[in-house]
mmCIF file of C-alpha atoms in Angstrom:
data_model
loop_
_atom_site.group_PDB
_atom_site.id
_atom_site.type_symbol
_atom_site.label_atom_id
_atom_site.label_comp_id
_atom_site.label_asym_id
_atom_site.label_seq_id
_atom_site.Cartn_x
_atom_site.Cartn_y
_atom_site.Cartn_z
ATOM 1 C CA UNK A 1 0.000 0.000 0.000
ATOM 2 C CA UNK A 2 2.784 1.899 0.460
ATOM 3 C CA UNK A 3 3.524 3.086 -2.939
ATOM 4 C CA UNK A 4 -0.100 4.551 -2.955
ATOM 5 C CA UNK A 5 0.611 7.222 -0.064
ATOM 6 C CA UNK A 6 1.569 9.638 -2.415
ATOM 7 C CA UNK A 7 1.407 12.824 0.437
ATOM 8 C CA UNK A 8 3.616 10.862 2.476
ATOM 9 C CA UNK A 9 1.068 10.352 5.081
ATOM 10 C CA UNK A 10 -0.764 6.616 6.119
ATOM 11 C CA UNK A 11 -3.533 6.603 7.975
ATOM 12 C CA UNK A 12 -3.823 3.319 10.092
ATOM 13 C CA UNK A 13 -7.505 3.681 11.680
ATOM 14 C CA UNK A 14 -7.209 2.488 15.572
ATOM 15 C CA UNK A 15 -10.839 3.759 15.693
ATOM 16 C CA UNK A 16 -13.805 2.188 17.435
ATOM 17 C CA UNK A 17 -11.849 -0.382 18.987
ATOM 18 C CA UNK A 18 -14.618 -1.815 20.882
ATOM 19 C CA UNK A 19 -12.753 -5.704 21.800
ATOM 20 C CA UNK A 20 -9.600 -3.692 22.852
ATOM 21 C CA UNK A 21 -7.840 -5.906 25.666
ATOM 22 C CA UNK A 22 -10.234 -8.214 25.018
ATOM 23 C CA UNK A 23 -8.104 -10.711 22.983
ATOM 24 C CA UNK A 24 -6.491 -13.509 25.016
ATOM 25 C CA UNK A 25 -2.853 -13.325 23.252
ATOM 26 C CA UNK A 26 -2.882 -9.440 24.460
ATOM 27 C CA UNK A 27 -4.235 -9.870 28.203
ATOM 28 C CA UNK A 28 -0.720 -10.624 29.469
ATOM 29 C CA UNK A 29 0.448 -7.357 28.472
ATOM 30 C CA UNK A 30 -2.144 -5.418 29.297
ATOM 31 C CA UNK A 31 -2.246 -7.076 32.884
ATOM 32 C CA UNK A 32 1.289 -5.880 32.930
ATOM 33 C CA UNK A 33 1.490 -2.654 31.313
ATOM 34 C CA UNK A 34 -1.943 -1.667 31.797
ATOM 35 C CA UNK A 35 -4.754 -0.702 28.500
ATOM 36 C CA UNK A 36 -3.297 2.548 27.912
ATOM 37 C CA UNK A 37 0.028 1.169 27.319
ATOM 38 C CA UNK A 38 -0.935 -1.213 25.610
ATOM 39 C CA UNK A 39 -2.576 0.720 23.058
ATOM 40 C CA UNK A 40 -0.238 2.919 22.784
ATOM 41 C CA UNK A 41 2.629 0.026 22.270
ATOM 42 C CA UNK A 42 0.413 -1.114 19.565
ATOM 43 C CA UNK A 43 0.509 2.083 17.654
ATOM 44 C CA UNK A 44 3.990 2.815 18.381
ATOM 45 C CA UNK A 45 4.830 -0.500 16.498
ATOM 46 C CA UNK A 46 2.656 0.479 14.106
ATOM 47 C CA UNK A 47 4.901 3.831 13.297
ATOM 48 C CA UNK A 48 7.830 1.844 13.386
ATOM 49 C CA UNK A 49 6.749 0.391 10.163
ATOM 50 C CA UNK A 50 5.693 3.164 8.954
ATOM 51 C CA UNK A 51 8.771 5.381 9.628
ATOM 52 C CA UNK A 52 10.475 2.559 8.043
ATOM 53 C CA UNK A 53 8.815 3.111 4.885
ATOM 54 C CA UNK A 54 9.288 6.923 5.041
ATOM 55 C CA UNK A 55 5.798 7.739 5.721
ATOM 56 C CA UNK A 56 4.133 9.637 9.066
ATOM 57 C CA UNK A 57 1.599 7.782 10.423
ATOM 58 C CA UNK A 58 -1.726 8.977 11.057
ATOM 59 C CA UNK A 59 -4.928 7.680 13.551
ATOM 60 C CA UNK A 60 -7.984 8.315 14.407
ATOM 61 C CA UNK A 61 -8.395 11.025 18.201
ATOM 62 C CA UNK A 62 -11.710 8.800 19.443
ATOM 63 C CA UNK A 63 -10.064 5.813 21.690
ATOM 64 C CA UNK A 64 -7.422 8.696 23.026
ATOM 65 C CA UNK A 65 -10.627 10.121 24.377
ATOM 66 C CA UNK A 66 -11.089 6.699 26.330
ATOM 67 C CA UNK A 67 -7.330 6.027 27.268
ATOM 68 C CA UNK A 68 -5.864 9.632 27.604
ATOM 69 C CA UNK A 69 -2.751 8.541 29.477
ATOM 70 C CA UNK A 70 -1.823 7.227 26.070
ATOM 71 C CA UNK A 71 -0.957 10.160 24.566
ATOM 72 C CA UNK A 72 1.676 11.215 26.230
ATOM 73 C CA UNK A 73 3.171 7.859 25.434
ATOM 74 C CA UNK A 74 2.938 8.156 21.933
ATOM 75 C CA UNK A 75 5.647 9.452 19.247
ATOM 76 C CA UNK A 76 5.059 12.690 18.698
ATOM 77 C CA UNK A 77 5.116 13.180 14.716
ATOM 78 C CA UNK A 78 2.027 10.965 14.423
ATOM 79 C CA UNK A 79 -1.026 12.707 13.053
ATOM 80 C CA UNK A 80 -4.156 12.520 15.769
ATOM 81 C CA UNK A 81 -7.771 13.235 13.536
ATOM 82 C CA UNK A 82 -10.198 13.864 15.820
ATOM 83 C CA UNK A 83 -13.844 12.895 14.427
ATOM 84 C CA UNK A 84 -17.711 13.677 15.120
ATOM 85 C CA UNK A 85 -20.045 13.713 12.393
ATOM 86 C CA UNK A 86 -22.856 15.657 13.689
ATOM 87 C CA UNK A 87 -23.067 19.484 14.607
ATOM 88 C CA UNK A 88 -21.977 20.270 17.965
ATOM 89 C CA UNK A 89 -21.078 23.441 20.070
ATOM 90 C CA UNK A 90 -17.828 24.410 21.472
ATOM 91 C CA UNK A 91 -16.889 20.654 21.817
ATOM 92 C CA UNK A 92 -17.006 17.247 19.599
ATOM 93 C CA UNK A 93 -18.417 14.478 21.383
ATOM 94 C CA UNK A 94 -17.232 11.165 21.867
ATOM 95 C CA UNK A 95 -20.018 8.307 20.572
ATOM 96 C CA UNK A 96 -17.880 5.205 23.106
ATOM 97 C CA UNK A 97 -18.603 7.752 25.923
ATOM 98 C CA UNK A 98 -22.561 8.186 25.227
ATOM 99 C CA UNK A 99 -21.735 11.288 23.359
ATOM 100 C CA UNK A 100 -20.543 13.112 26.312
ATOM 101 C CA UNK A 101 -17.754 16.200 25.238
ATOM 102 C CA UNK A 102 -14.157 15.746 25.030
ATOM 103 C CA UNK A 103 -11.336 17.959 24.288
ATOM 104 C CA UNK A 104 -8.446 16.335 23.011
ATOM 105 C CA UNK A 105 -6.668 19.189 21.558
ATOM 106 C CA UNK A 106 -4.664 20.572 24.629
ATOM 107 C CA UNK A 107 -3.913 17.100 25.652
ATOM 108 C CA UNK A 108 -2.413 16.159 22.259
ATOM 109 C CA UNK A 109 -1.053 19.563 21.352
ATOM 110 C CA UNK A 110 0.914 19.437 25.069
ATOM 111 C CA UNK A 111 2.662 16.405 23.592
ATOM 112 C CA UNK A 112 3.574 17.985 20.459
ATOM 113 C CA UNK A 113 1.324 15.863 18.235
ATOM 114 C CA UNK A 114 -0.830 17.360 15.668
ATOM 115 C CA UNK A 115 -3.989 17.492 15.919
ATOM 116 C CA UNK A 116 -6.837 17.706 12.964
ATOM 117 C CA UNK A 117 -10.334 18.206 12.722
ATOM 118 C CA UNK A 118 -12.585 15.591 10.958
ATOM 119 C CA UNK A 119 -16.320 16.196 10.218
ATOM 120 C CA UNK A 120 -18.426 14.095 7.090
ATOM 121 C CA UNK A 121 -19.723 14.599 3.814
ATOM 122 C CA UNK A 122 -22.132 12.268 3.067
ATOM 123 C CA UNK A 123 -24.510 9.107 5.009
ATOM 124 C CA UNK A 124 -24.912 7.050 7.818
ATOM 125 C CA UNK A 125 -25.380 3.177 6.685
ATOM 126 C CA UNK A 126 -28.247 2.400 3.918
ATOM 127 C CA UNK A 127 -28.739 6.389 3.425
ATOM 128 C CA UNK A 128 -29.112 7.102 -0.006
ATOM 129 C CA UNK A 129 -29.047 11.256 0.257
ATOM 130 C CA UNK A 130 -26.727 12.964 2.688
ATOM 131 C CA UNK A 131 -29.117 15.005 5.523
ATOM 132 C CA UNK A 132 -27.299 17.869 3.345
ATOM 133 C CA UNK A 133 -28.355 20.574 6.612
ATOM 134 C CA UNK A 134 -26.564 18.156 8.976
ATOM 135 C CA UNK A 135 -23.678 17.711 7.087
ATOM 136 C CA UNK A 136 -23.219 21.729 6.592
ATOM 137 C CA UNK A 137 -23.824 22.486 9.996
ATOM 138 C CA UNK A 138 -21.251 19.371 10.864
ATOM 139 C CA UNK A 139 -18.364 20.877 8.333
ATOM 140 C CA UNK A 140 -19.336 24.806 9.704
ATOM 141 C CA UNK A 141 -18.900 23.264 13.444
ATOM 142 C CA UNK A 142 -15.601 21.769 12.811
ATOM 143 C CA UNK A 143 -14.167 24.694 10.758
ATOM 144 C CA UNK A 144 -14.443 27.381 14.322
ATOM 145 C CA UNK A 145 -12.943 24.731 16.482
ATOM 146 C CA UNK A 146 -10.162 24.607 14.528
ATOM 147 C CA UNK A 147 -9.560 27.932 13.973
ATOM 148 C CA UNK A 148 -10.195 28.671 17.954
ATOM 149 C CA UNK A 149 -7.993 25.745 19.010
ATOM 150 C CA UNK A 150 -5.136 26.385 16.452
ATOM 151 C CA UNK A 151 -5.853 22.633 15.134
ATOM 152 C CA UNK A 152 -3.276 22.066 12.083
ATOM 153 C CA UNK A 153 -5.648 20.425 9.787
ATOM 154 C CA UNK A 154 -9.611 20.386 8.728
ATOM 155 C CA UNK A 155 -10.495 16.778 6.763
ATOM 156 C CA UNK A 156 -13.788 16.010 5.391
ATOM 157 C CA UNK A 157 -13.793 12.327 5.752
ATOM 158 C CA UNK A 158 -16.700 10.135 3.668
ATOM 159 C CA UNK A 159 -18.189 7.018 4.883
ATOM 160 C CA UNK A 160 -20.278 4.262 3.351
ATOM 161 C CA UNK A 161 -21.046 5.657 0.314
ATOM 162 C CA UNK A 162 -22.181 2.713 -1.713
ATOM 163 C CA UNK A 163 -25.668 4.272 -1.781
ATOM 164 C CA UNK A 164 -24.830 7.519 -2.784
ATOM 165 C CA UNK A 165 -24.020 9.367 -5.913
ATOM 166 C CA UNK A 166 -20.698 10.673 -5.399
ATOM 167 C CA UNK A 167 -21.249 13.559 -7.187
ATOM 168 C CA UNK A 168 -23.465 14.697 -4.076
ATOM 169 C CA UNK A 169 -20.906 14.110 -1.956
ATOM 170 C CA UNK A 170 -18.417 16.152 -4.261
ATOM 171 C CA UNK A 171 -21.087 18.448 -4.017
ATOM 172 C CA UNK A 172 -20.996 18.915 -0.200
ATOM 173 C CA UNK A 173 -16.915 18.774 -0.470
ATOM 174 C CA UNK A 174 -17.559 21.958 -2.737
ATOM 175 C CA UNK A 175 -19.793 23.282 -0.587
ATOM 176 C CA UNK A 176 -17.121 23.274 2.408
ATOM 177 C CA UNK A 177 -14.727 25.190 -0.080
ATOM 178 C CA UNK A 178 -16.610 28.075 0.379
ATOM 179 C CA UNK A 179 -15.204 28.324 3.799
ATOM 180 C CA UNK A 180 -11.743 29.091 2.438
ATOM 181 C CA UNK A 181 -12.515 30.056 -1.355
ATOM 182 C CA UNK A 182 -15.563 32.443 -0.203
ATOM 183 C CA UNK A 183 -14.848 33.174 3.443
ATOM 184 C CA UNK A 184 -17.722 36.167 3.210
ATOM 185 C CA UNK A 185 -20.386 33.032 2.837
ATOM 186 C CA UNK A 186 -21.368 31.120 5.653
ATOM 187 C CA UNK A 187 -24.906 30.589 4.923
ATOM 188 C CA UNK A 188 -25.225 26.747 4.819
ATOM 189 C CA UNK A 189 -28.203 27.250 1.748
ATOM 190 C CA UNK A 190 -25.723 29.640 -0.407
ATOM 191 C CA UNK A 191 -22.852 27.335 0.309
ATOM 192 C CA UNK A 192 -24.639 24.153 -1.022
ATOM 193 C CA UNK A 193 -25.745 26.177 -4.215
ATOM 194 C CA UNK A 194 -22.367 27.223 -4.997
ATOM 195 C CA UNK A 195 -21.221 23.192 -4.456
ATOM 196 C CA UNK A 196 -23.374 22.436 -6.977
ATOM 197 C CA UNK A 197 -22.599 25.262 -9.282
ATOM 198 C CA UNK A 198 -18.688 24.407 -8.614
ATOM 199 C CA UNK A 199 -19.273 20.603 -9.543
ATOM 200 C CA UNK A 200 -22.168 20.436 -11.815
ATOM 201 C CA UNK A 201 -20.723 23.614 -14.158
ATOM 202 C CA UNK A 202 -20.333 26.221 -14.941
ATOM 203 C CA UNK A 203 -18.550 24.403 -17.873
ATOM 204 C CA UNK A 204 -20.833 21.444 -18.318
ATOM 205 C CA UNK A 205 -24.158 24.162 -17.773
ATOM 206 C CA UNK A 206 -22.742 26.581 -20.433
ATOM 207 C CA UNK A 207 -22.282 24.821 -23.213
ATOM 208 C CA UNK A 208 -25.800 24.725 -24.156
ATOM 209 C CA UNK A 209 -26.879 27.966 -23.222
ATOM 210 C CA UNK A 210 -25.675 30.566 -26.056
ATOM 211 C CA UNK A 211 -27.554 33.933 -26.215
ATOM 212 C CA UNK A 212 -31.007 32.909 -27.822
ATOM 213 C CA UNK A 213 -31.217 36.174 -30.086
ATOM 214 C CA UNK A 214 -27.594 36.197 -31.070
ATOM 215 C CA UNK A 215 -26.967 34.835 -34.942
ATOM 216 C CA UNK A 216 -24.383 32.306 -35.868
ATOM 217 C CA UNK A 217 -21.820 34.977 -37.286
ATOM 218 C CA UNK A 218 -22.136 36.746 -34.002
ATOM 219 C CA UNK A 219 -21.772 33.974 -32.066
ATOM 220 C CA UNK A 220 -18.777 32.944 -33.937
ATOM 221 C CA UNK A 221 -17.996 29.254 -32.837
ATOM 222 C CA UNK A 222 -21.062 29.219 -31.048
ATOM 223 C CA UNK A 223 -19.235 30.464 -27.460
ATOM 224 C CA UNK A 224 -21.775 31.507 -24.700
ATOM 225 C CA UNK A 225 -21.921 34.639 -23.114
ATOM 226 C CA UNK A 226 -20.249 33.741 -20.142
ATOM 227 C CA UNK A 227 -20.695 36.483 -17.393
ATOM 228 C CA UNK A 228 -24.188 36.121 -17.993
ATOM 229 C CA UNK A 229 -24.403 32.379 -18.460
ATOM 230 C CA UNK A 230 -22.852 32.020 -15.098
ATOM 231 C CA UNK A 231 -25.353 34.071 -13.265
ATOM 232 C CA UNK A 232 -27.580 32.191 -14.871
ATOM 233 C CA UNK A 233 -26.228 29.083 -13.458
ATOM 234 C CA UNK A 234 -25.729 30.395 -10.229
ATOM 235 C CA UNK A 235 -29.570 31.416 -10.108
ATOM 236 C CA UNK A 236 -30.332 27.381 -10.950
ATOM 237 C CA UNK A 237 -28.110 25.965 -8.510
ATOM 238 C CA UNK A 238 -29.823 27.781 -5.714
ATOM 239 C CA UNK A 239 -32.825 26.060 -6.954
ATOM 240 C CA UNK A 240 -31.272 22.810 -6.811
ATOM 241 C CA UNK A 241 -29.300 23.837 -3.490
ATOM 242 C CA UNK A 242 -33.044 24.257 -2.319
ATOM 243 C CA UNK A 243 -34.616 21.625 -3.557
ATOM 244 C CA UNK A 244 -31.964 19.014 -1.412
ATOM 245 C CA UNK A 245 -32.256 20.838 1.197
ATOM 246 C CA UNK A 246 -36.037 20.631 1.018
ATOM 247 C CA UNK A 247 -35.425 16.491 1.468
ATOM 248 C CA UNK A 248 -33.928 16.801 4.714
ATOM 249 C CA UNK A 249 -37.323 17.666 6.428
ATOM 250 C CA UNK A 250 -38.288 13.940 5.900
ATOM 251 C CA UNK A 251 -35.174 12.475 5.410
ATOM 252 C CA UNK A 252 -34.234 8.391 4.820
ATOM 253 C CA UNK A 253 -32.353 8.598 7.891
ATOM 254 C CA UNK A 254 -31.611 6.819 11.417
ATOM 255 C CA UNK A 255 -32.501 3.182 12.204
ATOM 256 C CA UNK A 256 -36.024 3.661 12.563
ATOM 257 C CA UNK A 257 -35.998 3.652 8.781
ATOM 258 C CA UNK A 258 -33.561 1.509 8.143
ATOM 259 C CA UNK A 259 -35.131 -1.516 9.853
ATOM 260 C CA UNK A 260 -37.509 -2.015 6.861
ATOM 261 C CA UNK A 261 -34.451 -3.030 4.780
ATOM 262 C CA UNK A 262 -34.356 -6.220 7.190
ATOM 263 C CA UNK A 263 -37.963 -6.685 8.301
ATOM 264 C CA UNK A 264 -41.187 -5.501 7.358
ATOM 265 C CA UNK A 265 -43.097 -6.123 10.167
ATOM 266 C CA UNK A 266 -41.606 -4.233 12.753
ATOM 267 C CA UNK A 267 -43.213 -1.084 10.424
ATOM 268 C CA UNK A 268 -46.655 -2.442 11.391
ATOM 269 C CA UNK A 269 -48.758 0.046 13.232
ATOM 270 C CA UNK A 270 -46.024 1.788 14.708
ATOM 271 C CA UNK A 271 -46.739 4.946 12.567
ATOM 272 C CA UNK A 272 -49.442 6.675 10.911
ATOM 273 C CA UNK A 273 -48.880 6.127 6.710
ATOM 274 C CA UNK A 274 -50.336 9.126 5.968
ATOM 275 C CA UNK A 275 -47.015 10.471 6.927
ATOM 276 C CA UNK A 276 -44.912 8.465 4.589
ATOM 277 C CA UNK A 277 -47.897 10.090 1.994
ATOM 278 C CA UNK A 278 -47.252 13.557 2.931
ATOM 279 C CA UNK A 279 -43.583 12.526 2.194
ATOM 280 C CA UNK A 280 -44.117 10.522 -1.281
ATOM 281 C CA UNK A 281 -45.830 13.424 -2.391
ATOM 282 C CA UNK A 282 -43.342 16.064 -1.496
ATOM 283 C CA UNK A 283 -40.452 14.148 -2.994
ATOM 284 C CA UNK A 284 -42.847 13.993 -5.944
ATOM 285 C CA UNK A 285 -42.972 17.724 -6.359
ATOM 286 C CA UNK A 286 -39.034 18.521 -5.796
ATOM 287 C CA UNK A 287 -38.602 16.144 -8.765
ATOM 288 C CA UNK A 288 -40.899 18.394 -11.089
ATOM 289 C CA UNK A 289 -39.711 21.379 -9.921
ATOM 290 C CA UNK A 290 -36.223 20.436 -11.318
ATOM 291 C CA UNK A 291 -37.782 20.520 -14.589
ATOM 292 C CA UNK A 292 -39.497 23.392 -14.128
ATOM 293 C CA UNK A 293 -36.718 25.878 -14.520
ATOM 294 C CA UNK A 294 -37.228 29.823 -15.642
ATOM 295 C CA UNK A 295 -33.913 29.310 -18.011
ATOM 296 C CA UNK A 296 -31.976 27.229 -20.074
ATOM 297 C CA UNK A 297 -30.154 25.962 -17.418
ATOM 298 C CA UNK A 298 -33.357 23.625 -16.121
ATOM 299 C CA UNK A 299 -32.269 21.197 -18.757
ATOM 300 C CA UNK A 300 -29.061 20.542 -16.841
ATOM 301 C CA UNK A 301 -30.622 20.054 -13.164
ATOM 302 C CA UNK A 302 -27.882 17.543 -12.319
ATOM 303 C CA UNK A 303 -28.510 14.068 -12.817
ATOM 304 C CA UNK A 304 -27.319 12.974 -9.591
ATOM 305 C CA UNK A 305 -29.132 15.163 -7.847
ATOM 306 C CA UNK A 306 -32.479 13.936 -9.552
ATOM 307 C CA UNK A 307 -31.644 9.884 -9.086
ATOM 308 C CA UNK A 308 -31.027 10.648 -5.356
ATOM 309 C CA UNK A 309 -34.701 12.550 -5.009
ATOM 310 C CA UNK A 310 -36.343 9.601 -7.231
ATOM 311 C CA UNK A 311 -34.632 6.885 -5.351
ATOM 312 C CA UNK A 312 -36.022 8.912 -1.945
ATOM 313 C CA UNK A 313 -39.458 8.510 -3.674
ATOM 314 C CA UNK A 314 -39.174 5.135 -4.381
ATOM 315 C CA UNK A 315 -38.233 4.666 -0.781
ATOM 316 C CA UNK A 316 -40.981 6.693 0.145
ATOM 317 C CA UNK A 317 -43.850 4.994 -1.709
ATOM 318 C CA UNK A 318 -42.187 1.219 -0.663
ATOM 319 C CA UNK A 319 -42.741 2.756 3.186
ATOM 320 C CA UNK A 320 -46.081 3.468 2.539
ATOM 321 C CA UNK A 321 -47.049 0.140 0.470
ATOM 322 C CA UNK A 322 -45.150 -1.900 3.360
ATOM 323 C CA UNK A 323 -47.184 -0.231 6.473
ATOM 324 C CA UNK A 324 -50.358 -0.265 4.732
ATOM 325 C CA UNK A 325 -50.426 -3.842 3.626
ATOM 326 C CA UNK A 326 -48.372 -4.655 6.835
ATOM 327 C CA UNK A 327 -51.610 -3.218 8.689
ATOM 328 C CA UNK A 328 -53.716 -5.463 6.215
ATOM 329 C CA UNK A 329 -51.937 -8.534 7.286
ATOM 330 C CA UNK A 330 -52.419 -7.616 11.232
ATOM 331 C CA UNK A 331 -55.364 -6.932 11.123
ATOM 332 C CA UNK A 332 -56.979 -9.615 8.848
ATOM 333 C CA UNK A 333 -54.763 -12.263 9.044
ATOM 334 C CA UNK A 334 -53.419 -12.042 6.434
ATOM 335 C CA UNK A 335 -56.162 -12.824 4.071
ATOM 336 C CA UNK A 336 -55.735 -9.676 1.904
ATOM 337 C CA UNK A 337 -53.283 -7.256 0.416
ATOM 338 C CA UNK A 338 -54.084 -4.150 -1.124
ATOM 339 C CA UNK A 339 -51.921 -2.401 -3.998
#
């Protein structure tokens, strides 16, 4: 792997390590040297090989939260990236502590080792559209930490993205440049329109957008006003920035609706399907309001962004047939099945 580092950097994980000093091959040493230790032997034999190889090793902040008195026992070029992928106040929290607030930063900085922040761009497990306010409000929480705790780094990390387009996640990552490329815009709405404008055009939007009234000589090769064509574009991709962030108020997320994916009958009863209606037929209208454009640019509403809202309606109308006929089997044994 190591010819595949090509910023000189690997990243070994050491997150999440829920069976840590669990493994009888390991409980001698940790008897002896105690957890913290022993962790942080692990990862010092990890840099080893790494070092060897001429790359700095990187890991992930969340079991220092657990074992602190392993920092100071650790070598002090390693990279420590500190992760929490939900919005958050002056603090990230720690999910292996209930969520309770930790600050790592003065412990790690104290040793010398470098701390990053690390907040996500796209879904939690069997999402198919990122909750795009979350994941705004996540990046725009872990930008002012860093800043106010001097962190060296900011990485947008992405995570199980085998449902997603990854153009919306692109889209999100372009979002978050506005925090460095636009530094006036904060606005999570105006940042996700100018994502999309970065990554869906202006380029691929232009190109079929030359001035209506102008005639082929004028035109010359056919070249698009461009100051005009990117306003243009801008204007759409606020429409589209809108229209995701119109999703999120019923969004395919958490595992209240992911438990359908495994078993239909825990659905049964447990909700009223009129909601799962209301939703169907919102998801229903974003879709034909991305065709419903005032310009040229309508034509162009990115694909991506148009799968992910008719795969939420597809989801949407499979919730409602499952609880209704899920209902239908309850309550008449299942004699019956309406579609």
């Amino acid at each position: 792997m190591a010819p595949f580092c090509t910023a000189g950097k690997v990243h070994v994980g050491l997150d999440e390590s829920f069976h840590l000093g669990k493994c009888p091959r390991c409980s001698a040493d940790v008897e002896r040297r105690g957890l913290a230790a022993h962790f942080a032997g692990h990862a010092r034999q990890l840099h080893q090989l790494a070092a060897g190889m001429g790359l700095r090793m990187g890991l992930w902040a969340d079991m220092l939260a657990l074992l602190p008195a392993a920092i100071p026992l650790l070598p002090r070029d390693v990279v420590a990236y500190d992760w929490y992928y939900y919005p958050f106040g002056r603090h990230p929290r720690v999910e292996l502590r209930n969520f309770a607030e930790v600050d790592l930063a003065p412990l790690l900085q104290k040793r010398g080792i470098e701390y990053w922040g690390c907040p996500m761009n796209g879904a939690f497990r069997h999402e198919p559209v990122p909750a795009f306010s979350d994941r705004l409000a996540n990046i725009l929480s872990w930008w002012k930490r860093c800043h106010r705790v001097g962190a060296a780094g900011f990485l947008i990390t992405s995570w199980e993205a085998n449902r997603l387009a990854i153009e919306i996640t692109t889209a999100v990552d372009a979002a978050a440049a506005c925090l460095w490329l636009d530094p006036a815009v904060d606005d999570p709405r105006e940042m996700l329109a100018r994502g999309f404008a970065r990554v869906f055009g202006p380029k691929k939007a232009v190109r079929i957008a030359p001035s209506a009234d102008a005639s082929p000589k004028s035109r010359g090769s056919g070249a698009p006003r461009r100051s005009e064509d990117k306003l243009s574009h801008l204007t759409e991709a606020r429409r589209w920035a809108q229209a995701a962030l119109a999703g999120d108020k019923s969004a395919f997320a958490g595992y209240h609706r992911w438990q359908i994916n495994d078993r239909w009958d825990v659905c049964a009863g447990r909700e009223d399907v009129a909601t799962y209606e209301d939703e169907a037929r919102e998801l229903a209208r974003l879709l034909r309001s991305l065709s419903n454009g005032q310009s040229a640019f309508c034509r162009v509403s990115p694909l991506a962004l148009r799968a992910s809202l008719a795969f939420r309606l597809y989801l949407a109308r499979r919730d409602v047939f499952v609880r209704r006929n899920a209902q239908a089997v309850f309550s008449y044994g299942g004699c019956s099945l309406t579609l």
